[in-house]
Tab-separated table of C-alpha atoms in Angstrom:
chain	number	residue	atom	x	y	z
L	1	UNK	CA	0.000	0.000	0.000
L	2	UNK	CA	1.697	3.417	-1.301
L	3	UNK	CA	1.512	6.054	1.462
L	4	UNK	CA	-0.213	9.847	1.296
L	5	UNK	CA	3.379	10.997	0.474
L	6	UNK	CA	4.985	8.381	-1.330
L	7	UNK	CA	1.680	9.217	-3.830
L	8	UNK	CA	2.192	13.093	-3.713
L	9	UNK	CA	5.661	12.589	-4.840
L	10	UNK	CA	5.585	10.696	-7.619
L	11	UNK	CA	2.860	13.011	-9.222
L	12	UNK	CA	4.961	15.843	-8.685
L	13	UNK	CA	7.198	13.982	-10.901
L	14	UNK	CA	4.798	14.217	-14.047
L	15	UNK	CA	6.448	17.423	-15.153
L	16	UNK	CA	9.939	15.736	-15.560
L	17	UNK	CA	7.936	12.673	-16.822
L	18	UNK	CA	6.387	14.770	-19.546
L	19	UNK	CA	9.551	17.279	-20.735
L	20	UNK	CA	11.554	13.905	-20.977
L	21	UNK	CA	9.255	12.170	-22.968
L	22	UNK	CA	10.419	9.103	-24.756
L	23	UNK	CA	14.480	9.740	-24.196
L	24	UNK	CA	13.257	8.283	-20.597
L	25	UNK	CA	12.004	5.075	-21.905
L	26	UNK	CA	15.000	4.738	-24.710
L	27	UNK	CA	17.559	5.295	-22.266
L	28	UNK	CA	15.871	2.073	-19.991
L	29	UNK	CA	15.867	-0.114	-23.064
L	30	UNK	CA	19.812	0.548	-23.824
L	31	UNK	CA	20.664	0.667	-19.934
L	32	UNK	CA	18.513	-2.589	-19.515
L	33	UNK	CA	20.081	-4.554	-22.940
L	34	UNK	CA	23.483	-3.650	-22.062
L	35	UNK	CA	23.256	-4.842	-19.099
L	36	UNK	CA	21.072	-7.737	-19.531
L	37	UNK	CA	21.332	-9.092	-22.734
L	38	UNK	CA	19.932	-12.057	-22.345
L	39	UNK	CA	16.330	-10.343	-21.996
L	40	UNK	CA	17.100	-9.100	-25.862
L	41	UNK	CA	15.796	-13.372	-26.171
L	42	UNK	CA	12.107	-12.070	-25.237
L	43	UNK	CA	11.573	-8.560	-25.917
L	44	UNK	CA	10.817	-7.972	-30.023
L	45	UNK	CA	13.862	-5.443	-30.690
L	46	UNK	CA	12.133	-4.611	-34.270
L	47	UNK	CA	9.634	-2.476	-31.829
L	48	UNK	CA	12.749	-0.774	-30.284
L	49	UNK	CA	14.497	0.489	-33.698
L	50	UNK	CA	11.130	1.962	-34.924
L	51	UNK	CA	10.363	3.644	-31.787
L	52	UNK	CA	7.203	1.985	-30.960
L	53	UNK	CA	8.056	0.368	-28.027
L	54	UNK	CA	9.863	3.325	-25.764
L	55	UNK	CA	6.517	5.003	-26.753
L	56	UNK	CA	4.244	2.637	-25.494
L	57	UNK	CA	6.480	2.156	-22.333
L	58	UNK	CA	6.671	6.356	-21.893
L	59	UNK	CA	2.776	6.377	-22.428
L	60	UNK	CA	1.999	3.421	-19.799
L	61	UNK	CA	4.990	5.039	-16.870
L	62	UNK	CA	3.404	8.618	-17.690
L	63	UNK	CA	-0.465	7.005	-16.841
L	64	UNK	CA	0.599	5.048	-13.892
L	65	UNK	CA	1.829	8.436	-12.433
L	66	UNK	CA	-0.581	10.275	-13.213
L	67	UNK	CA	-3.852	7.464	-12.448
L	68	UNK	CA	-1.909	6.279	-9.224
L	69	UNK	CA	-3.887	7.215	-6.676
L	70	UNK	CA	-6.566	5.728	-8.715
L	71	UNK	CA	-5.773	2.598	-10.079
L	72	UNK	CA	-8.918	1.877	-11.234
L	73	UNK	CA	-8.756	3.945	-14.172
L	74	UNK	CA	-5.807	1.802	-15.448
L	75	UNK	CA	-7.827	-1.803	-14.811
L	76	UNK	CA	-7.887	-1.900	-18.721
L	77	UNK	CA	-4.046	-0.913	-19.393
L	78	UNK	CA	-3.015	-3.483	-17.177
L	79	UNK	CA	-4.954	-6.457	-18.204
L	80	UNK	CA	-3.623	-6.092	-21.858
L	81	UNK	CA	0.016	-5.891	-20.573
L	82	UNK	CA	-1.039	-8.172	-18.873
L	83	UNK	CA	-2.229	-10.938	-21.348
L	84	UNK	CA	0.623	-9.310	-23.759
L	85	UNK	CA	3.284	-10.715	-20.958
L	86	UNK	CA	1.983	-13.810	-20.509
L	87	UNK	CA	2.604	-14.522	-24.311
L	88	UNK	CA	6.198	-12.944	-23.987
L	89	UNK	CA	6.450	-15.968	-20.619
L	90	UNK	CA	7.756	-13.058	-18.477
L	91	UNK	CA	8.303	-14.363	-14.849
L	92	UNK	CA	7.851	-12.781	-11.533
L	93	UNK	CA	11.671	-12.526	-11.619
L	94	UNK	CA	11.799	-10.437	-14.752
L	95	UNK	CA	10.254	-7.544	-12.461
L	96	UNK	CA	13.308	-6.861	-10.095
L	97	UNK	CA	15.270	-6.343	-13.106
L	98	UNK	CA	13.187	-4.121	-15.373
L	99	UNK	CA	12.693	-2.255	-12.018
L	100	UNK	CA	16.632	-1.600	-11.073
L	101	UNK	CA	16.708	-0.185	-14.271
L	102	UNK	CA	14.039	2.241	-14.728
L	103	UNK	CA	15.549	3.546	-11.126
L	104	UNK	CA	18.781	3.696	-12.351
L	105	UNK	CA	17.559	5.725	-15.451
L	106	UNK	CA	15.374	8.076	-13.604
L	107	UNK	CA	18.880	8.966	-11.417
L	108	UNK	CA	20.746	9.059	-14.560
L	109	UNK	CA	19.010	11.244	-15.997
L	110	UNK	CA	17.843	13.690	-13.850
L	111	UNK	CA	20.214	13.282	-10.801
L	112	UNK	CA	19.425	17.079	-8.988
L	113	UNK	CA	15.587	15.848	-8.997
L	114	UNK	CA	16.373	12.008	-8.243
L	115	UNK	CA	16.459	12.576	-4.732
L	116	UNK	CA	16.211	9.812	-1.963
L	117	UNK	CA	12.593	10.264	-0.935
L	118	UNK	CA	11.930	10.538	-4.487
L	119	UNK	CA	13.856	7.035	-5.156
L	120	UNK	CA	11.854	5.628	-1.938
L	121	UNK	CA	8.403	6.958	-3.859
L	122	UNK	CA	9.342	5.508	-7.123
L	123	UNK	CA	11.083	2.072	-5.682
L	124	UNK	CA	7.504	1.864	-3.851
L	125	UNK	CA	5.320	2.540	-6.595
L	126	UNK	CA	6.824	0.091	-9.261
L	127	UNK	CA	6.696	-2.217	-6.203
L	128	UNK	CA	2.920	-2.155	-6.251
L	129	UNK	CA	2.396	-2.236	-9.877
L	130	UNK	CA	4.887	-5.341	-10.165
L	131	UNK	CA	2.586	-6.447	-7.735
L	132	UNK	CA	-0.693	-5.821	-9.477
L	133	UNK	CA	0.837	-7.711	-12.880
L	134	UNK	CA	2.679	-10.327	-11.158
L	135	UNK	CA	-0.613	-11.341	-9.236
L	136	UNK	CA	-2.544	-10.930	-12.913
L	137	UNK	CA	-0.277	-12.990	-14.636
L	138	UNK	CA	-0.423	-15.391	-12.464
L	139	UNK	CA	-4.199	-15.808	-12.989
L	140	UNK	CA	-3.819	-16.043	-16.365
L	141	UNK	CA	-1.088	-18.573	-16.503
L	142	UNK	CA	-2.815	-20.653	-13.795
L	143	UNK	CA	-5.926	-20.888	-15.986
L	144	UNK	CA	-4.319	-21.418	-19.270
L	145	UNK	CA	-2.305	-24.312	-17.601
L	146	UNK	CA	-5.308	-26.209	-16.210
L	147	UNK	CA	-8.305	-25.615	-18.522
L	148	UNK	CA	-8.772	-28.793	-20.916
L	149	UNK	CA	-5.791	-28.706	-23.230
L	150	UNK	CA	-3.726	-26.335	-21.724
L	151	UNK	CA	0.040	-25.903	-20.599
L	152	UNK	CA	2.311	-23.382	-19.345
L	153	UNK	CA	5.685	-22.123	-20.785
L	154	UNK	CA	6.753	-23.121	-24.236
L	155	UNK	CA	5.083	-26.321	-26.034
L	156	UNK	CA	6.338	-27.702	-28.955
L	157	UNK	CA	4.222	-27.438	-31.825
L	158	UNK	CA	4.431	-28.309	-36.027
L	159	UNK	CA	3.370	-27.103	-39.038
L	160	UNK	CA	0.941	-29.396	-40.329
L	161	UNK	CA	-0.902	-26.951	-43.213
L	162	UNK	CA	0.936	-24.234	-44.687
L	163	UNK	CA	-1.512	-22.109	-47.448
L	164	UNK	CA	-0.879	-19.071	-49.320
L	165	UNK	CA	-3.916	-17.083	-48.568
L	166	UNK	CA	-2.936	-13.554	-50.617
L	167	UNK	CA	0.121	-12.494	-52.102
L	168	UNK	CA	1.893	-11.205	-48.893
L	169	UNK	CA	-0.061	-13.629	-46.144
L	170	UNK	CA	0.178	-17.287	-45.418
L	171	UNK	CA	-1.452	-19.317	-43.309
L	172	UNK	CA	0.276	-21.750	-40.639
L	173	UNK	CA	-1.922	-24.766	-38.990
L	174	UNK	CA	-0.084	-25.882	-35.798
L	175	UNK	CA	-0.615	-29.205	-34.201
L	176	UNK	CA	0.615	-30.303	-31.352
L	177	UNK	CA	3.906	-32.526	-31.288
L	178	UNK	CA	2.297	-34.686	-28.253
L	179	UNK	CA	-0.409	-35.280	-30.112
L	180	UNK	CA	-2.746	-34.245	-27.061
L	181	UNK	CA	-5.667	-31.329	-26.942
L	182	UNK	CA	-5.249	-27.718	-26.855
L	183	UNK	CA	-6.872	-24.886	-24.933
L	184	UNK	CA	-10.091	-23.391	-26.498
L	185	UNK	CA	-9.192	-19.522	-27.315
L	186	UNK	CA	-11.433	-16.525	-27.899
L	187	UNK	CA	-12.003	-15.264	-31.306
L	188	UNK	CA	-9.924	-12.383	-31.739
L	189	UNK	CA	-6.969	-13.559	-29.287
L	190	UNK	CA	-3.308	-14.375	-30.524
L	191	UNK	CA	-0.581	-16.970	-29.968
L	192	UNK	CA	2.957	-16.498	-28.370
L	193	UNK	CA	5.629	-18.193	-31.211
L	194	UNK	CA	9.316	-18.549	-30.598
L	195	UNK	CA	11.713	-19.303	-33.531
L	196	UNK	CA	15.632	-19.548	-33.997
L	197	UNK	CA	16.074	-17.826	-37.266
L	198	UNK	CA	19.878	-18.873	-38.223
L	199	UNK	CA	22.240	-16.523	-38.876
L	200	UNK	CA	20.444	-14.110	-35.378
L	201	UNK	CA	21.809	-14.676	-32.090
L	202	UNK	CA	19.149	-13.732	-30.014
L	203	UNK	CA	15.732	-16.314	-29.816
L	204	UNK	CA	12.468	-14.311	-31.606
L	205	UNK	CA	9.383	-14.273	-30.217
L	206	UNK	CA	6.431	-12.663	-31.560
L	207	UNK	CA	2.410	-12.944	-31.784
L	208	UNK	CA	0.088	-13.649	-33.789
L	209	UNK	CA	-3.711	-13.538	-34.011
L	210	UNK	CA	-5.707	-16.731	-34.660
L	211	UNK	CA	-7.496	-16.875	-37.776
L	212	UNK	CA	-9.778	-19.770	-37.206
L	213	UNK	CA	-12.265	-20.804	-34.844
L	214	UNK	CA	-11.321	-23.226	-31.655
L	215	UNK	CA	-11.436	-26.502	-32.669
L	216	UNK	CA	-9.341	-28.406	-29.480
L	217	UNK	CA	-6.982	-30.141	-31.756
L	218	UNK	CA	-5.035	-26.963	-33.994
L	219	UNK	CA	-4.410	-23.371	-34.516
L	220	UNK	CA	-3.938	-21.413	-37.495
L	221	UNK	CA	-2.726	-18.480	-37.550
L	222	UNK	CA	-1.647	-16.168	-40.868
L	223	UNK	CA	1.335	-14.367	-40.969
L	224	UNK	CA	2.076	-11.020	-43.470
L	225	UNK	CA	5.319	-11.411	-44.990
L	226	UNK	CA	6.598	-7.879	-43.421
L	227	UNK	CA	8.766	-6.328	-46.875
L	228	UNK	CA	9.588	-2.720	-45.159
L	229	UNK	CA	12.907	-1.027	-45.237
L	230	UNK	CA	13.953	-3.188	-42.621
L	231	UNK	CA	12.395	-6.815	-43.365
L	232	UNK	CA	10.304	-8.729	-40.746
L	233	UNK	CA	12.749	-10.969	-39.304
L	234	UNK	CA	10.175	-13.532	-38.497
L	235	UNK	CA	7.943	-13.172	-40.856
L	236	UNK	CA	10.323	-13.378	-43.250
L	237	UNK	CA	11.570	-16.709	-41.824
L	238	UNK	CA	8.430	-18.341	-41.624
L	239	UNK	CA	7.497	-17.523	-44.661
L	240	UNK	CA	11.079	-18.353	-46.728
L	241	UNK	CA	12.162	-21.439	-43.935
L	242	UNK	CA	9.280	-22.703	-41.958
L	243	UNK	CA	7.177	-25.655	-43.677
L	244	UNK	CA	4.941	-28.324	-43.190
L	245	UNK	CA	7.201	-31.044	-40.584
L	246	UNK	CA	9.199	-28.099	-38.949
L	247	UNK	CA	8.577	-27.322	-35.298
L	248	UNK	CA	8.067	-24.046	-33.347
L	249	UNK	CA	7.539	-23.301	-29.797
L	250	UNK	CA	3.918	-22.319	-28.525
L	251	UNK	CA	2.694	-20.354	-25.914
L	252	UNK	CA	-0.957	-20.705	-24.637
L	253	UNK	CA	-3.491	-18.138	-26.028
L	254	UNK	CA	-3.906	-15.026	-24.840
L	255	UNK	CA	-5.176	-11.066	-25.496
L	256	UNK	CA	-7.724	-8.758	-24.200
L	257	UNK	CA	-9.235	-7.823	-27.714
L	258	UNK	CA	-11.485	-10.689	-28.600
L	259	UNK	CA	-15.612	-11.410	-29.553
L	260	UNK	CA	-18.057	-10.954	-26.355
L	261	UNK	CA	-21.012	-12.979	-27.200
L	262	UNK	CA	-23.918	-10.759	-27.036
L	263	UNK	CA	-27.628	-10.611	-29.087
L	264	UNK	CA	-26.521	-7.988	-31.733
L	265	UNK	CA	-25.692	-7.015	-34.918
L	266	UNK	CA	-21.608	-7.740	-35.569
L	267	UNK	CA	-19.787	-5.291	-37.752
L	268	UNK	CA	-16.122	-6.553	-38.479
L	269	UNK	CA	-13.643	-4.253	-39.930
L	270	UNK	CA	-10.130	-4.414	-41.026
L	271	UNK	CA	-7.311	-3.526	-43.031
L	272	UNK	CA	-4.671	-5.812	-44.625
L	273	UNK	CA	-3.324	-8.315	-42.451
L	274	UNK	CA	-6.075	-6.833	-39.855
L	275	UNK	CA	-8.158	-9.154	-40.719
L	276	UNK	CA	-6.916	-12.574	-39.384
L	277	UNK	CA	-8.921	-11.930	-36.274
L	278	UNK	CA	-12.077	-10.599	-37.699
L	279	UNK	CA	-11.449	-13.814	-39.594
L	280	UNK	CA	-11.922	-15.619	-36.420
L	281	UNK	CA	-14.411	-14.165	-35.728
L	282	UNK	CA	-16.637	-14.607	-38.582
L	283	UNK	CA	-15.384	-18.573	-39.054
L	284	UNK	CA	-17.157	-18.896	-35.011
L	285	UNK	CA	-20.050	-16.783	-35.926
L	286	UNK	CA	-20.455	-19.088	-38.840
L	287	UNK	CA	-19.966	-22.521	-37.062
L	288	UNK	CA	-22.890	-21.168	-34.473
L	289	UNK	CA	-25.575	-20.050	-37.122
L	290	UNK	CA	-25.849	-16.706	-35.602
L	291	UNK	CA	-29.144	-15.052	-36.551
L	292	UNK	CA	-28.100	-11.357	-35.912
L	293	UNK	CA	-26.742	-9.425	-38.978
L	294	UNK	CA	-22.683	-9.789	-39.713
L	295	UNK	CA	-21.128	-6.905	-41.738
L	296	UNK	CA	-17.582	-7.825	-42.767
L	297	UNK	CA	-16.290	-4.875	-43.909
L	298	UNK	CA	-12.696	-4.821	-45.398
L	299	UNK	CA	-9.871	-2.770	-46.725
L	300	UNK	CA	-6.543	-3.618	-48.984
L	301	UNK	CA	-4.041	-2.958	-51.759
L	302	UNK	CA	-6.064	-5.017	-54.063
L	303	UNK	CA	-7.360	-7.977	-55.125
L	304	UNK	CA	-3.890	-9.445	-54.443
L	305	UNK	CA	-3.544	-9.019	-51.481
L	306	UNK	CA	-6.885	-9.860	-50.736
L	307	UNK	CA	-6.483	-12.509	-47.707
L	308	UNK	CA	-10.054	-15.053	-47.506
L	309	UNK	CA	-12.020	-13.569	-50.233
L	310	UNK	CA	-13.286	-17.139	-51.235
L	311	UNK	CA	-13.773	-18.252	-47.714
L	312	UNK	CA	-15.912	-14.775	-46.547
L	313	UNK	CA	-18.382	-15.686	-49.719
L	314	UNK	CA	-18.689	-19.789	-48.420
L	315	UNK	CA	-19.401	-18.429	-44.859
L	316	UNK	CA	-22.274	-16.060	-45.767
L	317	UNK	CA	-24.187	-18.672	-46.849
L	318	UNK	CA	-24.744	-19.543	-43.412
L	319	UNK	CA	-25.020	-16.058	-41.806
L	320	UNK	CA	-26.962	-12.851	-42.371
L	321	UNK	CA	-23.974	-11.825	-43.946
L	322	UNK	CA	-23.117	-8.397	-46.262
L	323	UNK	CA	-19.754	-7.597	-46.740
L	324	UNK	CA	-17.673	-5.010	-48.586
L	325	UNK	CA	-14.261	-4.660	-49.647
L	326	UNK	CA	-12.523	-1.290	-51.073
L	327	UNK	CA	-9.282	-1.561	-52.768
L	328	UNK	CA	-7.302	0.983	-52.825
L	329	UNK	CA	-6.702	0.103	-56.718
L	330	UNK	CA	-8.892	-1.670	-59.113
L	331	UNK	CA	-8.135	-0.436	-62.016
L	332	UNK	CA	-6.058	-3.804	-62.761
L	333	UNK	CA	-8.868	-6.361	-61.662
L	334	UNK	CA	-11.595	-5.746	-64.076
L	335	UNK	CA	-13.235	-9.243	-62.631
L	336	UNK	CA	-14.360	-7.284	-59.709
L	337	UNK	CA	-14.768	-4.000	-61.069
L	338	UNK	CA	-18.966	-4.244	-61.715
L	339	UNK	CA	-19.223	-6.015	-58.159
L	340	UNK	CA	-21.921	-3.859	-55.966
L	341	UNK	CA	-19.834	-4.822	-52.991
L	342	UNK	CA	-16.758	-3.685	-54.340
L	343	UNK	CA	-15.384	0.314	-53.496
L	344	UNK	CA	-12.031	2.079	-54.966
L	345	UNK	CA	-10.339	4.477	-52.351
L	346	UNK	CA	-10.717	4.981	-48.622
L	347	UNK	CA	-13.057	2.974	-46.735
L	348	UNK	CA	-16.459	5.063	-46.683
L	349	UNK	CA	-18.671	4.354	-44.340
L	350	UNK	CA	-21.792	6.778	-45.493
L	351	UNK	CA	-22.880	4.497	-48.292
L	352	UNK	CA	-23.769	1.887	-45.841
L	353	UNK	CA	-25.484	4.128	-43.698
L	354	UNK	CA	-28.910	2.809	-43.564
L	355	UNK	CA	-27.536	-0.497	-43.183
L	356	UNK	CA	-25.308	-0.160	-40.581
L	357	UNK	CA	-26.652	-1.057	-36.715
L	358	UNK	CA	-25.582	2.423	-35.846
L	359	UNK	CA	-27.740	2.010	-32.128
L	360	UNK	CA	-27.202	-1.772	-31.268
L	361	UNK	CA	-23.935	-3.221	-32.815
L	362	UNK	CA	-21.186	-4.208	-31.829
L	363	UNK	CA	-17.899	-2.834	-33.727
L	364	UNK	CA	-14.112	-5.263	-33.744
L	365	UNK	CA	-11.329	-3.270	-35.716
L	366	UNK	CA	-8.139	-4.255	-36.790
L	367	UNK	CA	-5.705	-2.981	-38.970
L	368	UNK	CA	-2.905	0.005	-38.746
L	369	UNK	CA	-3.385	2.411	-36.160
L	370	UNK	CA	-3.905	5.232	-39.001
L	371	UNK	CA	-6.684	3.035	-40.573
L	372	UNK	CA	-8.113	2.628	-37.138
L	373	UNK	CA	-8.291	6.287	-36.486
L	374	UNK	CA	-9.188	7.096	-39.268
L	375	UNK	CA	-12.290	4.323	-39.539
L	376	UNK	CA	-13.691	4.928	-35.610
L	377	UNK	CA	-13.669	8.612	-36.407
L	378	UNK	CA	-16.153	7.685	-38.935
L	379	UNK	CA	-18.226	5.684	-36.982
L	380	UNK	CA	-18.440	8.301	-33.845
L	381	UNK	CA	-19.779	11.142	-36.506
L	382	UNK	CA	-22.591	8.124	-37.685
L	383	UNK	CA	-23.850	7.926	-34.010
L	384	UNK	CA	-21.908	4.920	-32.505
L	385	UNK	CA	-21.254	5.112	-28.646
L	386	UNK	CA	-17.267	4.624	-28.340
L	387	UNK	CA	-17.739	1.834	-25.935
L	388	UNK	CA	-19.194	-0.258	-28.413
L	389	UNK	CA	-16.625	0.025	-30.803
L	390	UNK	CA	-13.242	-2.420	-29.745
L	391	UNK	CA	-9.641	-2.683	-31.779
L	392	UNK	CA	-6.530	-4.200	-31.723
L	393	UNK	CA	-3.050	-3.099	-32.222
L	394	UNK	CA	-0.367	-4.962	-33.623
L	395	UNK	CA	2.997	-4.416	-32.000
L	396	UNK	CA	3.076	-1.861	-29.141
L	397	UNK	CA	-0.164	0.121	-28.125
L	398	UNK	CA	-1.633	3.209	-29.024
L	399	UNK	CA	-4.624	4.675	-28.281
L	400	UNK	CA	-7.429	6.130	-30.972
């Protein structure tokens, strides 16, 4: 429990939290992977040379301060970390370490304002939140382990499918080397993969959402082949190295961003690879003949990269299904050119107007953070009440 005074000191603190900024948070990750390299085997250091995660980090230190004499506020912050750690494996013991080191930077870099009873306010504050996501994490890995199927830690899994779903995604089935069950998921959740790429000396792990429905025997999940300036290292790998017979370590399910069963109308919208758990979602929707209305509303390069389009059309025949896709060129795909379902540009949301369950549904996104933005915007000027609208953010968080 943080005293009166330990919680009126760190929020005098904001002020050198906020001129700082992010030079806090990438001072920690150099201080922390200098010092403790072997940590470079969990956290994704693609997220560190693009700035994304010193941001998120920054943005989830500057909250804490600022919510922590009402912790409350940050119930939904932490149980995404929360979920997001569990698919990383971090330990109880990760927490002393990650904490000597955001202490250390604080004193490095502001020394004259790092004073003791500020160190003793700080030193008890990341003491509680350790606390609050060591206790959460716990939960989670104690249900994932004894549910039907489940396990804890890494469990070796191999490709048994591999499909080319677009041009840039593929699809990965993964069954279990002993043979045995596996956890049920949520539609909309991820899974935890760790590879060896050769020729990288640190371990990989990254996440991935599942695009099928829970069948207790299999995932799938589909992977974008990540062609930036700087190539997705694991992407890339399990794209170019990883086929059907190779095996991959597994962790259990997890993520906060998934399908809450209610009676209502289901609008899914994405945007390129975005749409592996909207796919999910509609493959569950599907397999339980749900009566309400589906919209599957989707956005990509074009009809090349279009991930599912054959599989979206099987699945509406059991589901009150309309669905649109706008490609951002179609000038090349005359085959889809006359389709009434079919849009060039920017997904528009004002042609569907009438259709839309503006009042009642229930909105996933997923897709970049722009495209997110950019789409919820839309949807608050229609009339939609923000809490019924729900995304998901590949790679480090940010808000919309």
């Amino acid at each position: 429990m943080l005293s009166e005074k330990h919680i009126s000191i760190v929020k005098s603190t904001i002020p050198l939290l906020e001129s700082a900024g992010t030079a806090i948070t990438e001072h920690f990750y150099k201080r922390m992977f200098s010092q403790n390299p072997e940590l470079k085997h969990i956290f994704n250091l693609s997220h560190q040379h693009s700035g994304g995660q010193p941001a998120a980090l920054f943005n989830a230190v500057a909250a804490y301060a600022k919510n922590i004499d009402n912790l409350g506020a940050l119930t939904g912050a932490v149980e995404r970390i929360a979920h997001k750690h569990t698919s990383f494996n971090i330990q109880p013991e990760h927490y002393p370490i990650v904490g000597h080191h955001l202490l250390e930077t604080l004193r490095e870099l502001a020394p004259d304002a790092f004073t003791p009873e500020v160190e003793e306010a700080w030193g008890a504050a990341y003491g509680v939140l350790a606390g609050i996501f060591i206790e959460r994490e716990g939960a989670l890995y104690h249900r994932s382990a004894n549910e039907t199927g489940g396990w804890q830690g890494a469990r070796q899994f191999t490709i048994t499918d591999k499909t080319k779903e677009s041009e840039l995604v593929t699809s990965f089935v993964l069954t279990p080397v002993d043979g045995q069950a596996v956890i049920d998921f949520e539609p909309g959740q991820y899974l935890g993969i760790c590879v060896e790429p050769a020729e990288h000396e640190y371990r990989e792990m990254r996440q991935y959402s599942l695009s099928d429905k829970p069948n207790g025997k299999q995932y799938r999940i589909s992977v974008k082949r990540e062609a930036q300036a700087t190539p997705g290292v694991v992407s890339n790998y399990l794209h170019d190295h990883m086929n059907v017979g190779d095996s991959l370590d597994v962790y259990p399910p997890a993520g906060d961003f998934h399908y809450e069963e209610r009676e209502a109308p289901v609008v899914l919208i994405s945007a390129g690879v975005g749409v592996t758990p909207m796919q999910s979602m509609l493959e569950m929707l599907a397999a339980k003949s749900f009566a309400k209305p589906v919209f599957y509303l989707h956005a990509c390069e074009g009809v090349e990269q279009h991930s599912f389009n054959q599989r979206v059309e099987t699945l509406g025949l059991s589901l009150d299904l309309q669905h649109h896709t706008w490609y951002r060129d179609i000038a090349h795909s005359n085959e889809v050119a006359d389709v009434s379902n079919i849009h060039q540009g920017f997904m528009n949301f004002a042609t569907l107007r009438d259709a839309l369950p503006i009042d009642s549904g229930d909105y996933y996104l997923c897709g970049p953070v722009a495209f997110m933005q950019f789409a919820k915007q839309q949807l608050i000027e229609l009339g939609v009440d923000s809490c019924r609208i729900h995304y998901e953010v590949f790679g480090p968080h940010a808000s919309l």
